[in-house]
Amino acid sequence: MPLASPSSENMLTGRRIVLGITGSIAAYKSATLARELRRRGAEVRVVMTPGATEFITPLTLATLVDNPVHSDFTEDEHAGVWTNHVELGIWGDLILIAPATANTLAAMVHGQCDNLLQAVLLSARCPVAVAPAMDLDMFTHASTQSNLKTLAERGVDIIDPGTGPLASGLVGKGRMAEPEDIADHLARRFAADLPWRGKRVILTAGPTHEPLDAVRFLGNRSSGKMGFALAEVLAARGAEVTLVAGPVSLETPLRVHERIDVQTAEEMNEAVQARWKDMDWGVACAAVSDFKPAETTSGKWHRGDMPEAVVLAENPDILATMGRSKQPHQTLIGFALESDDGQASAQGKLERKNLDAIVLNSLKDDGAGFGHDTNKVSVLFQGGKSVSFELKSKYDVACDLVELWRTTLNP
Ligand SMILES: Cc1cc2nc3c(=O)[nH]c(=O)nc-3n(C[C@H](O)[C@H](O)[C@H](O)COP(=O)(O)O)c2cc1C
């Protein structure tokens, strides 16, 4: 069943935004901003500097975003309960500081860690946007301008303040951008970050289970983590992902369009071949069993009535079938897990199955392959190009692969 539509015009739907609020008079506008982000479907968590709580109450923001607001390192000092700034930094798809004071901008430049928001910023992996708000002279001051320039050079997205009457009574540049304009800016930013938009990708993940009897099966140790990480990254970058999953216990990643759960190679084959002609990309990450028991008993074997031998039969070759019917506009990626360095065998598979690229990982590498949270891969392309990566988390491997495929195969 379709789960989400990446073609939705609302780019903030499902986005996780950490809204940082600092001690500016413009903090009162953060309430409207938080509500606007929520209205557009974003999930929002708020972190306030102690200064910001002088301007607007955490209760107002907590109510608007339906999440507790964090402003201290500790939640209950006496019970030793602390706010996990690292978790907050990793949770977000984006950190938005609005309003951003001159003080917080300076702290960001120098890597200070005096309050919870600064700690979240230092441990964040996601992009950061700031909407400065301050008096005209503070904004044009050489140090503020130099800080903004440094932050922009580091990739921080600066949402330009507006010009008009300021709280000081002066008129000039320094008013925080209007909440709706900030939300529009973020939506445009997310849209620009979606290089896979409009691409339909079918992706297989996990093992297959080939039944021996009513309760036993032939399978393998694939956890599905690599395929699910790829599905997550592709969907986050705008692809319309159809995920065909073998038996795994993993949650469907955010923004995946459709998930089809299967048990056997036959079922996976059926699900894939029925959809392949409508796809732009195929990514075959599943560890499909090459063979299955030739016969399956509907009941359960008991001691004494077990067969003396199990006869095996070949399963359909899903990837080779996709390769045979591949159209010129389609791109097909295979995966190979080899027990040795496997370069030659992977190269053979690349040619034989009419793939555009093959991702190779070796059981010889510690921390790579089945079950681990990390992986170490090489990618071979048609034409001889090959790229190798270091051992990384499967999520980071997925980011590397998705970017490499896009830039190499679909420039
Ligand atoms: C009434 C009032 C309004 C303020 N408005 C701003 C402002 O708009 N921008 C700014 O950079 N600082 C402003 N400040 C100063 C900051 O609150 C101060 O620099 C504080 O240390 C900021 O801390 P923070 O960045 O950790 O929130 C204001 C201070 C007061 C008392």
Short mmCIF file of N, CA and C and ligand atoms in Angstrom, two decimals, residues 21-26 49-52 55 99-105 115 118 133-135 138 174, ligand 1:
data_model
loop_
_atom_site.label_atom_id
_atom_site.label_comp_id
_atom_site.label_asym_id
_atom_site.label_seq_id
_atom_site.Cartn_x
_atom_site.Cartn_y
_atom_site.Cartn_z
N ILE A 21 15.68 28.77 19.75
CA ILE A 21 15.22 30.15 19.98
C ILE A 21 16.19 30.83 20.93
N THR A 22 16.63 32.03 20.55
CA THR A 22 17.60 32.73 21.40
C THR A 22 17.00 34.05 21.89
N GLY A 23 17.77 34.74 22.76
CA GLY A 23 17.24 35.87 23.52
C GLY A 23 17.10 37.17 22.77
N SER A 24 16.23 37.18 21.80
CA SER A 24 15.93 38.41 21.05
C SER A 24 14.47 38.75 21.26
N ILE A 25 14.18 40.03 21.13
CA ILE A 25 12.78 40.46 21.25
C ILE A 25 11.91 39.76 20.19
N ALA A 26 12.57 39.37 19.08
CA ALA A 26 11.80 38.70 18.00
C ALA A 26 11.35 37.29 18.41
N THR A 49 17.51 29.03 24.49
CA THR A 49 18.61 29.45 25.37
C THR A 49 17.95 30.00 26.64
N PRO A 50 18.70 30.03 27.75
CA PRO A 50 18.11 30.63 28.96
C PRO A 50 17.63 32.05 28.69
N GLY A 51 18.38 32.77 27.83
CA GLY A 51 17.97 34.14 27.48
C GLY A 51 16.61 34.18 26.81
N ALA A 52 16.35 33.19 25.95
CA ALA A 52 15.09 33.19 25.20
C ALA A 52 13.89 33.03 26.13
N PHE A 55 11.91 35.96 27.17
CA PHE A 55 11.06 36.63 26.19
C PHE A 55 9.76 35.90 25.90
N PRO A 99 14.64 33.39 16.48
CA PRO A 99 15.66 34.33 16.04
C PRO A 99 17.05 33.90 16.50
N ALA A 100 18.07 34.35 15.74
CA ALA A 100 19.46 34.10 16.13
C ALA A 100 20.06 35.42 16.58
N THR A 101 20.47 35.48 17.85
CA THR A 101 21.07 36.72 18.38
C THR A 101 22.52 36.87 17.91
N ALA A 102 23.02 38.09 18.04
CA ALA A 102 24.44 38.35 17.75
C ALA A 102 25.31 37.47 18.64
N ASN A 103 24.87 37.30 19.87
CA ASN A 103 25.63 36.50 20.83
C ASN A 103 25.73 35.04 20.39
N THR A 104 24.60 34.45 19.98
CA THR A 104 24.62 33.03 19.57
C THR A 104 25.40 32.85 18.28
N LEU A 105 25.30 33.81 17.36
CA LEU A 105 26.08 33.71 16.12
C LEU A 105 27.58 33.70 16.45
N ASN A 115 25.58 26.68 26.59
CA ASN A 115 24.18 26.32 26.88
C ASN A 115 23.78 25.13 26.00
N GLN A 118 23.84 25.50 22.14
CA GLN A 118 25.19 25.48 21.56
C GLN A 118 25.74 24.06 21.51
N ALA A 133 18.32 38.24 14.08
CA ALA A 133 17.40 39.30 14.48
C ALA A 133 18.14 40.17 15.48
N MET A 134 18.28 41.43 15.14
CA MET A 134 18.94 42.34 16.08
C MET A 134 18.79 43.77 15.59
N ASP A 135 19.25 44.66 16.43
CA ASP A 135 19.16 46.06 16.06
C ASP A 135 20.09 46.36 14.88
N MET A 138 23.81 46.59 15.54
CA MET A 138 24.38 45.28 15.90
C MET A 138 24.55 44.44 14.64
N GLY A 174 17.52 44.34 10.14
CA GLY A 174 17.76 43.62 11.39
C GLY A 174 16.55 42.85 11.89
C1 LIG B 1 14.81 43.61 25.71
C2 LIG B 1 16.01 42.98 25.05
C3 LIG B 1 15.97 42.70 23.70
C4 LIG B 1 17.07 42.12 23.07
N1 LIG B 1 16.98 41.83 21.73
C5 LIG B 1 18.04 41.33 21.10
C6 LIG B 1 17.98 41.08 19.71
O1 LIG B 1 16.98 41.30 19.03
N2 LIG B 1 19.08 40.56 19.11
C7 LIG B 1 20.23 40.28 19.80
O2 LIG B 1 21.20 39.84 19.17
N3 LIG B 1 20.29 40.50 21.13
C8 LIG B 1 19.23 41.01 21.80
N4 LIG B 1 19.32 41.24 23.15
C9 LIG B 1 20.53 40.86 23.87
C10 LIG B 1 20.57 39.39 24.16
O3 LIG B 1 19.43 38.99 24.93
C11 LIG B 1 21.83 38.98 24.90
O4 LIG B 1 22.95 39.22 24.07
C12 LIG B 1 21.86 37.57 25.40
O5 LIG B 1 23.10 37.31 26.02
C13 LIG B 1 21.63 36.59 24.28
O6 LIG B 1 21.81 35.27 24.74
P1 LIG B 1 21.52 34.02 23.84
O7 LIG B 1 22.14 34.24 22.53
O8 LIG B 1 22.17 32.86 24.58
O9 LIG B 1 20.05 33.84 23.79
C14 LIG B 1 18.23 41.80 23.81
C15 LIG B 1 18.24 42.06 25.17
C16 LIG B 1 17.15 42.63 25.79
C17 LIG B 1 17.20 42.90 27.26
#
